[in-house]
Coordinates of C-alpha atoms in Angstrom, one line a residue:
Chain A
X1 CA -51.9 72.6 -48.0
X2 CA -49.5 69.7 -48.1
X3 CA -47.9 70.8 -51.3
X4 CA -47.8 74.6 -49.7
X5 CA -45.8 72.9 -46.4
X6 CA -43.7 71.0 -48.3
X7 CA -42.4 73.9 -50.9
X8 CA -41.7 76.3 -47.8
X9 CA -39.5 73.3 -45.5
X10 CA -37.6 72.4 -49.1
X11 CA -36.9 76.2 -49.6
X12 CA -35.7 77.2 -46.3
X13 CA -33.7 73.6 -46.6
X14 CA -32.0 75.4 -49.7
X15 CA -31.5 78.3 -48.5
X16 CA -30.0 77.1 -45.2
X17 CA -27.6 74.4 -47.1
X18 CA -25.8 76.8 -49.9
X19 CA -25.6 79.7 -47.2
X20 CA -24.3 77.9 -44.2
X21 CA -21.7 74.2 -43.8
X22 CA -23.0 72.0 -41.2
X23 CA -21.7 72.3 -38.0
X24 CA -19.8 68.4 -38.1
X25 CA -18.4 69.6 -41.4
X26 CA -17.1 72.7 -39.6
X27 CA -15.6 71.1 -36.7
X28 CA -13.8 68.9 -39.1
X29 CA -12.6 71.5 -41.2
X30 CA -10.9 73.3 -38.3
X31 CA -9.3 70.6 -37.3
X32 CA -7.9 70.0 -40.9
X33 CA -6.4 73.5 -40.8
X34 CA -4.8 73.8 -37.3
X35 CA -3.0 70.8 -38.8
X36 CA -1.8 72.0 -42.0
X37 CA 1.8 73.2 -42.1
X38 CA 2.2 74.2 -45.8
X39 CA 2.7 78.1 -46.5
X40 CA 0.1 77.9 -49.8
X41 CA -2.2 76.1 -48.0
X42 CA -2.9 77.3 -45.1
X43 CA -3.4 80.7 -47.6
X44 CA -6.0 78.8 -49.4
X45 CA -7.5 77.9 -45.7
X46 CA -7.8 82.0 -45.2
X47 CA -9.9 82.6 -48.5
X48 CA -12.1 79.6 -47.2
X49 CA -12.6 81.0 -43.6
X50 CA -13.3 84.7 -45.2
X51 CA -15.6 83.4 -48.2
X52 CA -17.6 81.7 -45.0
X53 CA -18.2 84.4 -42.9
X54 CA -18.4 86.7 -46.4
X55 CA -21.6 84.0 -47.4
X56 CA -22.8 84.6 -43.7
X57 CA -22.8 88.1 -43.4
X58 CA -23.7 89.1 -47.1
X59 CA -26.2 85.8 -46.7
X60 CA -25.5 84.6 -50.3
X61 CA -24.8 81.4 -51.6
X62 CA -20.7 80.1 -50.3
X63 CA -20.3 78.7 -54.0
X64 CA -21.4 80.5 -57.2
X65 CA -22.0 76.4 -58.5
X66 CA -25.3 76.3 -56.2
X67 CA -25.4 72.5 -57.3
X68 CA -28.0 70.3 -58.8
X69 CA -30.3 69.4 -56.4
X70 CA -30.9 66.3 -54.2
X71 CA -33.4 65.8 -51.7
X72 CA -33.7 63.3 -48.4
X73 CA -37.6 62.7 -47.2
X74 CA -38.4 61.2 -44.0
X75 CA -41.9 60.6 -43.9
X76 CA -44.0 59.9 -40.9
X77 CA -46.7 57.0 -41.3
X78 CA -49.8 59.4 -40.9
X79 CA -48.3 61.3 -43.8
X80 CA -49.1 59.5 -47.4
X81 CA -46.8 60.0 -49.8
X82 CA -48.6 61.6 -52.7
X83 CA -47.2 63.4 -55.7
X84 CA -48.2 67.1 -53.7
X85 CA -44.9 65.9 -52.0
X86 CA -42.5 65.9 -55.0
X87 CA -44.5 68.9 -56.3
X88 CA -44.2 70.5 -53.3
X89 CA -40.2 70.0 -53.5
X90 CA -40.2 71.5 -56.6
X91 CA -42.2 74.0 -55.6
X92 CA -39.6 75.2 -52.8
X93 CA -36.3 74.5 -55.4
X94 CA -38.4 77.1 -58.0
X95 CA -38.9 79.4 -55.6
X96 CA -35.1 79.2 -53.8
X97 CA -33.7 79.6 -57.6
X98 CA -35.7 83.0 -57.8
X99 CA -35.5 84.1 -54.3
X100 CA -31.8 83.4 -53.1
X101 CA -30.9 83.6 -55.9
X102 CA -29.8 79.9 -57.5
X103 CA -27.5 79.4 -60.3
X104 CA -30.0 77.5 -63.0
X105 CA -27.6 74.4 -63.8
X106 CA -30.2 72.2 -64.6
X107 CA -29.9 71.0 -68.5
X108 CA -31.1 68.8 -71.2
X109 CA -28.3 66.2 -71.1
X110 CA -28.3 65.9 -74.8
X111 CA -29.2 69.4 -76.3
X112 CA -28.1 71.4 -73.2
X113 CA -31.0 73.8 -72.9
X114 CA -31.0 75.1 -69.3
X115 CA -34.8 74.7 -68.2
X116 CA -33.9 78.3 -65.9
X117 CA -35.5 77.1 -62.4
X118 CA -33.1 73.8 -61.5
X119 CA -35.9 71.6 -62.2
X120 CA -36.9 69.0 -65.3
X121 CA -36.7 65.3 -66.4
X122 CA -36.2 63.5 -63.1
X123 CA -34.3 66.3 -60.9
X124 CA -34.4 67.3 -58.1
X125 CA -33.8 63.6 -57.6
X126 CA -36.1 62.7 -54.1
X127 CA -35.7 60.0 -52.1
X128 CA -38.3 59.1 -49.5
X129 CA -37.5 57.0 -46.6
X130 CA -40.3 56.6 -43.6
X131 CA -39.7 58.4 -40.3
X132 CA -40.5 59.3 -37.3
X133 CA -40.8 63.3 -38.1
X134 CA -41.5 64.7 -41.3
X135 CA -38.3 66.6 -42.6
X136 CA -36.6 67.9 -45.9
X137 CA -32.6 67.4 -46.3
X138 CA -31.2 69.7 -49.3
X139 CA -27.8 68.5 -50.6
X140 CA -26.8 71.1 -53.4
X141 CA -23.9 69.2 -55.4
X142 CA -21.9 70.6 -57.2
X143 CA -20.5 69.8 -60.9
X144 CA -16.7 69.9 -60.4
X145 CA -16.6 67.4 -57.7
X146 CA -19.5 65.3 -59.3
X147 CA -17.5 64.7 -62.6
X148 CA -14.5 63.4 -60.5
X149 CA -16.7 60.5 -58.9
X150 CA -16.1 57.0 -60.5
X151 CA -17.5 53.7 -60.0
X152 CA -15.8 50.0 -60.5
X153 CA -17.2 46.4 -60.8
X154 CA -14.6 44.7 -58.7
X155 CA -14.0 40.9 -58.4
X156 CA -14.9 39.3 -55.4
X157 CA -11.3 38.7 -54.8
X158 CA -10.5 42.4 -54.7
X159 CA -10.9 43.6 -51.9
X160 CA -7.7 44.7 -51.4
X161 CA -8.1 46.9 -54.7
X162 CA -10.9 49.1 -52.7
X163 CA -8.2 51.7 -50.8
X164 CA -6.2 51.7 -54.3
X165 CA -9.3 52.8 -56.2
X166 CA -10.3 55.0 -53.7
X167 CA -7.0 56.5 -53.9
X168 CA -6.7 56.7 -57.7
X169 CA -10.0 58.5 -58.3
X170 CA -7.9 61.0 -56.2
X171 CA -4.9 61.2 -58.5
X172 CA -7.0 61.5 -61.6
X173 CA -9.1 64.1 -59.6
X174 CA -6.2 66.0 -58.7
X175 CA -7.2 69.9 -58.0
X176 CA -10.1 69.9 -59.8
X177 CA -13.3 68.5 -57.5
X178 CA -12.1 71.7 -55.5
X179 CA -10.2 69.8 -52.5
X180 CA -9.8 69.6 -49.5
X181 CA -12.4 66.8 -50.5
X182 CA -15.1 64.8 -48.4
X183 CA -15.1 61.1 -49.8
X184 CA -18.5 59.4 -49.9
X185 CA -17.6 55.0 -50.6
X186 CA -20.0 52.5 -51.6
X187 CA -19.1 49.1 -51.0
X188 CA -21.4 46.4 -52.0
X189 CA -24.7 46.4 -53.3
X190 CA -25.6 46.9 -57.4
X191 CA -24.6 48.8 -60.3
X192 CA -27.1 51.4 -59.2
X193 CA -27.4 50.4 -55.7
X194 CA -23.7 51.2 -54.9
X195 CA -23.9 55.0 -56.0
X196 CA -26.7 55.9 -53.9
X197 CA -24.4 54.3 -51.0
X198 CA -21.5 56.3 -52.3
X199 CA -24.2 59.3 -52.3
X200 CA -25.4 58.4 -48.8
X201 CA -22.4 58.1 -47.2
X202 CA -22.2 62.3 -47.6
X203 CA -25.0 62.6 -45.2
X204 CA -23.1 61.0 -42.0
X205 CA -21.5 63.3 -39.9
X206 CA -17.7 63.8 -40.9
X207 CA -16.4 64.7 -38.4
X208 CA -15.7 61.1 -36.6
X209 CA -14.6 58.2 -38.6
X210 CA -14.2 54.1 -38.1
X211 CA -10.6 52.5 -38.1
X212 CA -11.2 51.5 -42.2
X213 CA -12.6 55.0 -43.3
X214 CA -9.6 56.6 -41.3
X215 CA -7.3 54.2 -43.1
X216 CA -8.5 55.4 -46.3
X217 CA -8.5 59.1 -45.7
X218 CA -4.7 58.7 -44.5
X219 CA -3.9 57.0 -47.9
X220 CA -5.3 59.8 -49.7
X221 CA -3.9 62.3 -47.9
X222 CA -0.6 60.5 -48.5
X223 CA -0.5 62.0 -52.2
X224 CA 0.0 65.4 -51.1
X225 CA -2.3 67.1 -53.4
X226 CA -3.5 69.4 -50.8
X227 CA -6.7 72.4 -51.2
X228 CA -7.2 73.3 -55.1
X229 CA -4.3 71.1 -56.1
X230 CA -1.7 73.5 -55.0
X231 CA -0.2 71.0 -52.6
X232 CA -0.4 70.3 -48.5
X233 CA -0.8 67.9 -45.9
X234 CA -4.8 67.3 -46.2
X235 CA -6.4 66.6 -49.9
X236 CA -9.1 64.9 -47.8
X237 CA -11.0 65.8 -44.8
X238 CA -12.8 62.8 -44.6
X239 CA -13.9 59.4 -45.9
X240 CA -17.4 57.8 -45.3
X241 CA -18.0 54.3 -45.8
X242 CA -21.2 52.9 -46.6
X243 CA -21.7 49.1 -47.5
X244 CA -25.0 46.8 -48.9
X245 CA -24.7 43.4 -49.3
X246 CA -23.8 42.4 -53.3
X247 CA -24.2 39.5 -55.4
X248 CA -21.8 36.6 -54.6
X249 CA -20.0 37.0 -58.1
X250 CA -19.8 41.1 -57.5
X251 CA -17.7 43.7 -55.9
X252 CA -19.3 47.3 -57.0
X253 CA -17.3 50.4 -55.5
X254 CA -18.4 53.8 -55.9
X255 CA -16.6 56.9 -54.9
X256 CA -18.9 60.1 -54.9
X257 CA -16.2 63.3 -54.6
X258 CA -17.5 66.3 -52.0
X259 CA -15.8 69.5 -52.8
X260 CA -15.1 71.2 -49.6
X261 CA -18.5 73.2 -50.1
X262 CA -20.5 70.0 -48.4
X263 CA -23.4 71.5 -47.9
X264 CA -26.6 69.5 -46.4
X265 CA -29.6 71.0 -44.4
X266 CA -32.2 69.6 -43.1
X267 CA -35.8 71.0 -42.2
X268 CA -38.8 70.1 -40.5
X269 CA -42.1 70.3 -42.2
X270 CA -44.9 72.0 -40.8
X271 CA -47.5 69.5 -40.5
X272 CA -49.8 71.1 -37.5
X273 CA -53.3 69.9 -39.0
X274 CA -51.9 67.8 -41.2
X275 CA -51.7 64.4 -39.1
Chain B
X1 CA 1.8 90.0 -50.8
X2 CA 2.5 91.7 -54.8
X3 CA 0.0 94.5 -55.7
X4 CA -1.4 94.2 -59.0
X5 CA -3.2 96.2 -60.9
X6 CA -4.8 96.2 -64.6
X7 CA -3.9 96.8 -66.9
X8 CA -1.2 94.7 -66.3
X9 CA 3.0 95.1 -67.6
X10 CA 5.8 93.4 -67.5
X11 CA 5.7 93.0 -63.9
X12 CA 3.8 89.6 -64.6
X13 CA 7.1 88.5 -65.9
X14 CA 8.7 88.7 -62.1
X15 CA 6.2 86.8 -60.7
X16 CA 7.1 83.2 -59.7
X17 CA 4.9 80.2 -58.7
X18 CA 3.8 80.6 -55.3
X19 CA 4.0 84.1 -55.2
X20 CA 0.5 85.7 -53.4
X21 CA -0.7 88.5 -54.4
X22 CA -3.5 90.7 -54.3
X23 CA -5.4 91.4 -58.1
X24 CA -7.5 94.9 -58.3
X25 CA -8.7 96.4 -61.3
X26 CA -10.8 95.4 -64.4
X27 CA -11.3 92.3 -65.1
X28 CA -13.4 89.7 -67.2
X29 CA -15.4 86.9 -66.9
X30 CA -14.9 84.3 -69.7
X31 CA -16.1 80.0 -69.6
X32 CA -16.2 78.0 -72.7
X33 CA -19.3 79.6 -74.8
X34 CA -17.4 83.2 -74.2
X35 CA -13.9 82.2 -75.9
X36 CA -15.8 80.1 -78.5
X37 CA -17.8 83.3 -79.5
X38 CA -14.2 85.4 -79.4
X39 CA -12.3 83.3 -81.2
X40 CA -15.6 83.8 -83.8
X41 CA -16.2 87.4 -83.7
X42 CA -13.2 88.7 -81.6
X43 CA -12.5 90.3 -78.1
X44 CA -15.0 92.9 -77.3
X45 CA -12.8 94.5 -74.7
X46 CA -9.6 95.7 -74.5
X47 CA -6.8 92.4 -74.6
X48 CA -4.3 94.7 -73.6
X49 CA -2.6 93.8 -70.4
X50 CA -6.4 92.5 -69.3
X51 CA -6.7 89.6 -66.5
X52 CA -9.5 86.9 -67.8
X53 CA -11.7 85.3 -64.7
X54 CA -12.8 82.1 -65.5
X55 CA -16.1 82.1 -63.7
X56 CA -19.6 81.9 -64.3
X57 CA -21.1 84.3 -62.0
X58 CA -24.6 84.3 -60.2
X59 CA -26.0 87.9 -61.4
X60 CA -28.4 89.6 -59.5
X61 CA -30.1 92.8 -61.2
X62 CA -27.0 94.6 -61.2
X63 CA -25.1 92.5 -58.2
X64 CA -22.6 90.5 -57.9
X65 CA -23.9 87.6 -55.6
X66 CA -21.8 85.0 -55.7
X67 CA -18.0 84.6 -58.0
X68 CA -16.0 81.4 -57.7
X69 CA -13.6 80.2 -60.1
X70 CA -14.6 77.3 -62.4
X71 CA -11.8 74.9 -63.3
X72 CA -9.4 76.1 -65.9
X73 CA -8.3 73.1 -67.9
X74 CA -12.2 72.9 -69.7
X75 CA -10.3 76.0 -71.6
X76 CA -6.6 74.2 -72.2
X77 CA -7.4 74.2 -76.1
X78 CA -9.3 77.6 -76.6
X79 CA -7.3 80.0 -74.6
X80 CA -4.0 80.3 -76.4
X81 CA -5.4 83.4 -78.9
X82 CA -6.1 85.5 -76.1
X83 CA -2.2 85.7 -75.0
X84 CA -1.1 86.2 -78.3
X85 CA -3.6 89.5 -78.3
X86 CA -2.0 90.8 -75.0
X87 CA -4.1 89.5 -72.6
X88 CA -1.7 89.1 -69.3
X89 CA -3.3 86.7 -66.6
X90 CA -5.8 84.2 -66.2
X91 CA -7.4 83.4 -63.1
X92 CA -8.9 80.2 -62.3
X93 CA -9.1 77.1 -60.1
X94 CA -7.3 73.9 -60.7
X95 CA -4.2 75.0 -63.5
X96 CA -3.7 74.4 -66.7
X97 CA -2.4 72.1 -69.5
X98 CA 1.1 72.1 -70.9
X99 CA 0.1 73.8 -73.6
X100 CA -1.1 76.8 -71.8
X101 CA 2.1 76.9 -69.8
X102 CA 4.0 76.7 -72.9
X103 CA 2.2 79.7 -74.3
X104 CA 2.6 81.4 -70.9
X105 CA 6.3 81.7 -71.5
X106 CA 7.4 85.7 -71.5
X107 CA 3.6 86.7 -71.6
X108 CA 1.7 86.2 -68.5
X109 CA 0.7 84.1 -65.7
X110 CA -2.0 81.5 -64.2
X111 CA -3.2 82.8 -61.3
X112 CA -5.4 80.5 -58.4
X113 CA -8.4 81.6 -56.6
X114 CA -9.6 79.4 -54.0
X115 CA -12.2 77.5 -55.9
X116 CA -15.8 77.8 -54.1
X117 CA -14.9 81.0 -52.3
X118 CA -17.7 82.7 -54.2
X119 CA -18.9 85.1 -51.5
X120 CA -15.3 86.6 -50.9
X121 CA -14.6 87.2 -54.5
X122 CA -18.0 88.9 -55.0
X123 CA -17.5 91.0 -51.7
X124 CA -14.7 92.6 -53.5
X125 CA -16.0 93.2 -56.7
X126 CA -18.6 95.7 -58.5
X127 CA -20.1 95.1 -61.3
X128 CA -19.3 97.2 -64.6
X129 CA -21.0 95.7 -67.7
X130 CA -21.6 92.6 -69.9
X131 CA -20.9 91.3 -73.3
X132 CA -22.3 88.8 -75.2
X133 CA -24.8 88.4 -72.6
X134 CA -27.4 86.3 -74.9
X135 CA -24.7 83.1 -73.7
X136 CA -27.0 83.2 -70.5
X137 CA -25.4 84.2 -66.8
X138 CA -22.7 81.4 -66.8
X139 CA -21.1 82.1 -70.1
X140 CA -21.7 85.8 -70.6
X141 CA -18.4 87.9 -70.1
X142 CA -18.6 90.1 -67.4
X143 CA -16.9 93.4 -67.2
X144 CA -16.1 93.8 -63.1
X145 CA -13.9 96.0 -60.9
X146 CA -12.1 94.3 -58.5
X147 CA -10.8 95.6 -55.2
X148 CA -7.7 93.2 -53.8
X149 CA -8.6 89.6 -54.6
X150 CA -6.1 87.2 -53.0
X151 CA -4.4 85.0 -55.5
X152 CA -1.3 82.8 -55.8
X153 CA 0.2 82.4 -58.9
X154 CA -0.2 78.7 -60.0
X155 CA 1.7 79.0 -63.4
X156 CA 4.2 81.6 -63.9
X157 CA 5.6 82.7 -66.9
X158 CA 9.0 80.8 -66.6
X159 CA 7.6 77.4 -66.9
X160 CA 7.3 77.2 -63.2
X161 CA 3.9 75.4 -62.5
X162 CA 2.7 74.3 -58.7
X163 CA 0.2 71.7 -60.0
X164 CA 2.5 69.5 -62.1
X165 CA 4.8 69.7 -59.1
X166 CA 2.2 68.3 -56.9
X167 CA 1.4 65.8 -59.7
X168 CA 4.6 64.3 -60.2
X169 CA 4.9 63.6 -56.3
X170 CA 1.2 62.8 -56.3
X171 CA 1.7 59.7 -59.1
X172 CA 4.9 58.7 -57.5
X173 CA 3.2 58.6 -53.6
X174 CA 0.6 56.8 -55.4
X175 CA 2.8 53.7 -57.1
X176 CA 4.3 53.1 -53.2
X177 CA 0.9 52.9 -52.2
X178 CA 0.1 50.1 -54.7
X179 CA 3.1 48.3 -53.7
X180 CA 3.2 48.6 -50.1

C-alpha cells in the first residue's frame, strides 16, 4: 500500500519535472531575456521558448538528457520510514523510464553497463527529511552541467577566493553545462557535506536573490559567455547560496552547475488510510 | 535566415559565423560509440555532402520523442575522418576544438543547436532508419528527416569560430575580476 503510494507521487513527480520548468524558474528566465540585447542570443532564447511550449504541447520530456535522478522526502511523523519508501521511489522512476519515456543513463561507473530503467547501486540518490506533509520532489540532473560542477578546500583565510572560484568554474565551463546556467554554492560544512549544500541550494526559488548571491551572479555574467557559449549579456540566471557551519581549519566550496533545463517537481503522496 | 538542404554543396563555404539558418533534409545521429564503430568498419550511409547530429536521441517505437544536441568537443579527436569522406556539417552544442576548425577549412561548417531544446528538434523531424543500432538508443546512428531546424553556424569554414571569440574575452573579463 505504502510502496504502491509512494511509486505513483515519485512517477507523476517525474513526469511533472522533465515535462514542465517550475514556475520561479520561469519568471526568472523571462526576465533574463527581455534583458538580453545580443542578436545570437536572444535567437538561442526563441529555440528555448518553442522547445517549451513544443515539450508542453507534444508532453514529452524538454531535454532528450532526462537526468539521473534525485529525490527530496518530507516525511510526516505518523509516517515510518521504511525501506517500502525507497522501493516505492524506485518503483515510480521504473515505471516513468517505461512510461514517459526516460532516457536510461544510469551506468556501472567502471564497466559502463546501462542497468536500462535509471536505477542501480545507490541511485536514485533519496534524501529524507521530516515534514509536515508527505511529498516527493524529482530533480532530473542532467550530465553536461553535472561534469562542469567543482568543489575546493579553501583556507580559512579565503574568503575572498569564494566569488573567484565561483567565477572560474564558469570559464572552464564555458558553453558546455548548456547555459544560461542556475548556480547552486556551498559554503561551509565538509568534504561531503558541502556538495549536498551546493545540491540544495537548486531547490530555492530562483527567482529572488540576497545582496552576496546577486553579487555573484553579476560577476559571472561579467564574462560574457552568454546561452550555449555563443556569447550575451546573461551566462547565469541565478546563483543560490547555501552555507553549514565548517571546521575551524576548513573552507569547503562547492559549485553544482544547472543547465538552463532546471527542472524540480514536487508531489504529494496519497496517504488517506495511511496515518 | 539561409535555407539548407542535404545533401549539402559548396554553399557551406559562404556561410560565416553567426549566420542563422534553417537545416532540412537527411541527417544523422552520431555520439562517441557511433564514430568509434565508423572509423572501424566505415560509414554506413552516404558521407556525401551529409550533416552529422551529434545527439543521442530518446526513441520511441518508431518516434522521435525527444532530440537535443550533446556537447561536441567529447568528439574533437574522432571526427576529422568524416570531413575528409565528404561529410559537410556537424551540428552540435557547445563548439569544437582547434583541431576540428582547422579541418573545417574549405570543407564545411559547425553548426549550433540550442542545447536542451529536445522537444523542438524532434517536433521537426521524422524518423527514417537506424544503424548500428546494437550501440543502444544514445549511440546508435539515426537516419532522420528533418523539416527547418534553426541553427547558427558556430564554426565556419574560414576559421571564423564564435566560441573562441567568447573565450578570449571570457579569460580576459575574468583576470580583471581577479584583480579588481
Amino acid at each position: 500500500m505504502l510502496r504502491e503510494r509512494v511509486a505513483q507521487a515519485a512517477e507523476k513527480a517525474v513526469r511533472e519535472a522533465e515535462i514542465h520548468l517550475p514556475p520561479d524558474f520561469l519568471r526568472a528566465l523571462e526576465k533574463t531575456i527581455s534583458k538580453e540585447t545580443a542578436d545570437v542570443a536572444k535567437a538561442e532564447y526563441e529555440n528555448i521558448l518553442e522547445n517549451l511550449r513544443q515539450a508542453d504541447s507534444l508532453s514529452v520530456p524538454i531535454c532528450q538528457d532526462t537526468g539521473l535522478h534525485i529525490f527530496f522526502v518530507t516525511l510526516p511523523p505518523k509516517i515510518p520510514l521504511s525501506a517500502d519508501i525507497y522501493e516505492g521511489i524506485n518503483d515510480g522512476l521504473r515505471e516513468a523510464t517505461k512510461d514517459i519515456p526516460l532516457r536510461p543513463n544510469a551506468v556501472d561507473p567502471l564497466t559502463r553497463r546501462n542497468s536500462g530503467d535509471n536505477t542501480g547501486e545507490m541511485t536514485p540518490a533519496v534524501h529524507i527529511r521530516p515534514g509536515e506533509k508527505f511529498t516527493i520532489t524529482a530533480v532530473p540532473k542532467g550530465g553536461g552541467s553535472e561534469n562542469m560542477s567543482r568543489l575546493s578546500m579553501l583556507l580559512p583565510s579565503e574568503t575572498e577566493k569564494i566569488k573567484s572560484f565561483v567565477v572560474e568554474t564558469m570559464l572552464v565551463a564555458g558553453g558546455r553545462p548548456c547555459p544560461p546556467v542556475v548556480l547552486g554554492v556551498g559554503i561551509g560544512s565538509t568534504f561531503d557535506g558541502v556538495a549536498a549544500l551546493a545540491k540544495e541550494a537548486l531547490l530555492e526559488p530562483v527567482d529572488s536573490m540576497d545582496e552576496y548571491e546577486q553579487e555573484l551572479c553579476d560577476a559571472v555574467n561579467s564574462l560574457g559567455i552568454g546561452p550555449m557559449g555563443l556569447g550575451g549579456d546573461f551566462t547565469c540566471i541565478a546563483v543560490k547560496v547555501k552555507k553549514g557551519y565548517c571546521h575551524t581549519a576548513s573552507l569547503p566550496v562547492a559549485v553544482n552547475v544547472q543547465c538552463w533545463v532546471n527542472r524540480r517537481a514536487t508531489v504529494e503522496v496519497d496517504t488517506e488510510g495511511l496515518l | 535566415m539561409t535555407e539548407l538542404n542535404t545533401p549539402l554543396g559548396d554553399e557551406v563555404l559562404s556561410l560565416r559565423a553567426g549566420d542563422r539558418v534553417h537545416l532540412s533534409g537527411t541527417i544523422f545521429t552520431a555520439r562517441d560509440e557511433a564514430h568509434l564503430r565508423m572509423i572501424k568498419d566505415g560509414v554506413p550511409f552516404d558521407p556525401k555532402g551529409a550533416a552529422v547530429y551529434h545527439c543521442g536521441p530518446v526513441i520511441k517505437g518508431s518516434r522521435i520523442v525527444a532530440a537535443g544536441p550533446t556537447t561536441s568537443a567529447r568528439l574533437n579527436n574522432i571526427c576529422g575522418f568524416l570531413l575528409n569522406e565528404g561529410v559537410r556539417a556537424f551540428i552540435g552544442k557547445g563548439g569544437m576544438g582547434e583541431n576540428v576548425l582547422g579541418a573545417l577549412f574549405g570543407k564545411g561548417v559547425y553548426l549550433a543547436y540550442t542545447g536542451g531544446c529536445a522537444a523542438l528538434a524532434a517536433s521537426r523531424m521524422k524518423l527514417k532508419g537506424v544503424f548500428f543500432e546494437d550501440l543502444g538508443m544514445a549511440e546508435a546512428v539515426w537516419v532522420i528527416d528533418m523539416d527547418r531546424l534553426p541553427l547558427t553556424v558556430g564554426m565556419d569554414s574560414r576559421g571564423g569560430d564564435i566560441y573562441s571569440d567568447v573565450r578570449r574575452r571570457a579569460a580576459d573579463r575574468f583576470k580583471m575580476i581577479n584583480n579588481e
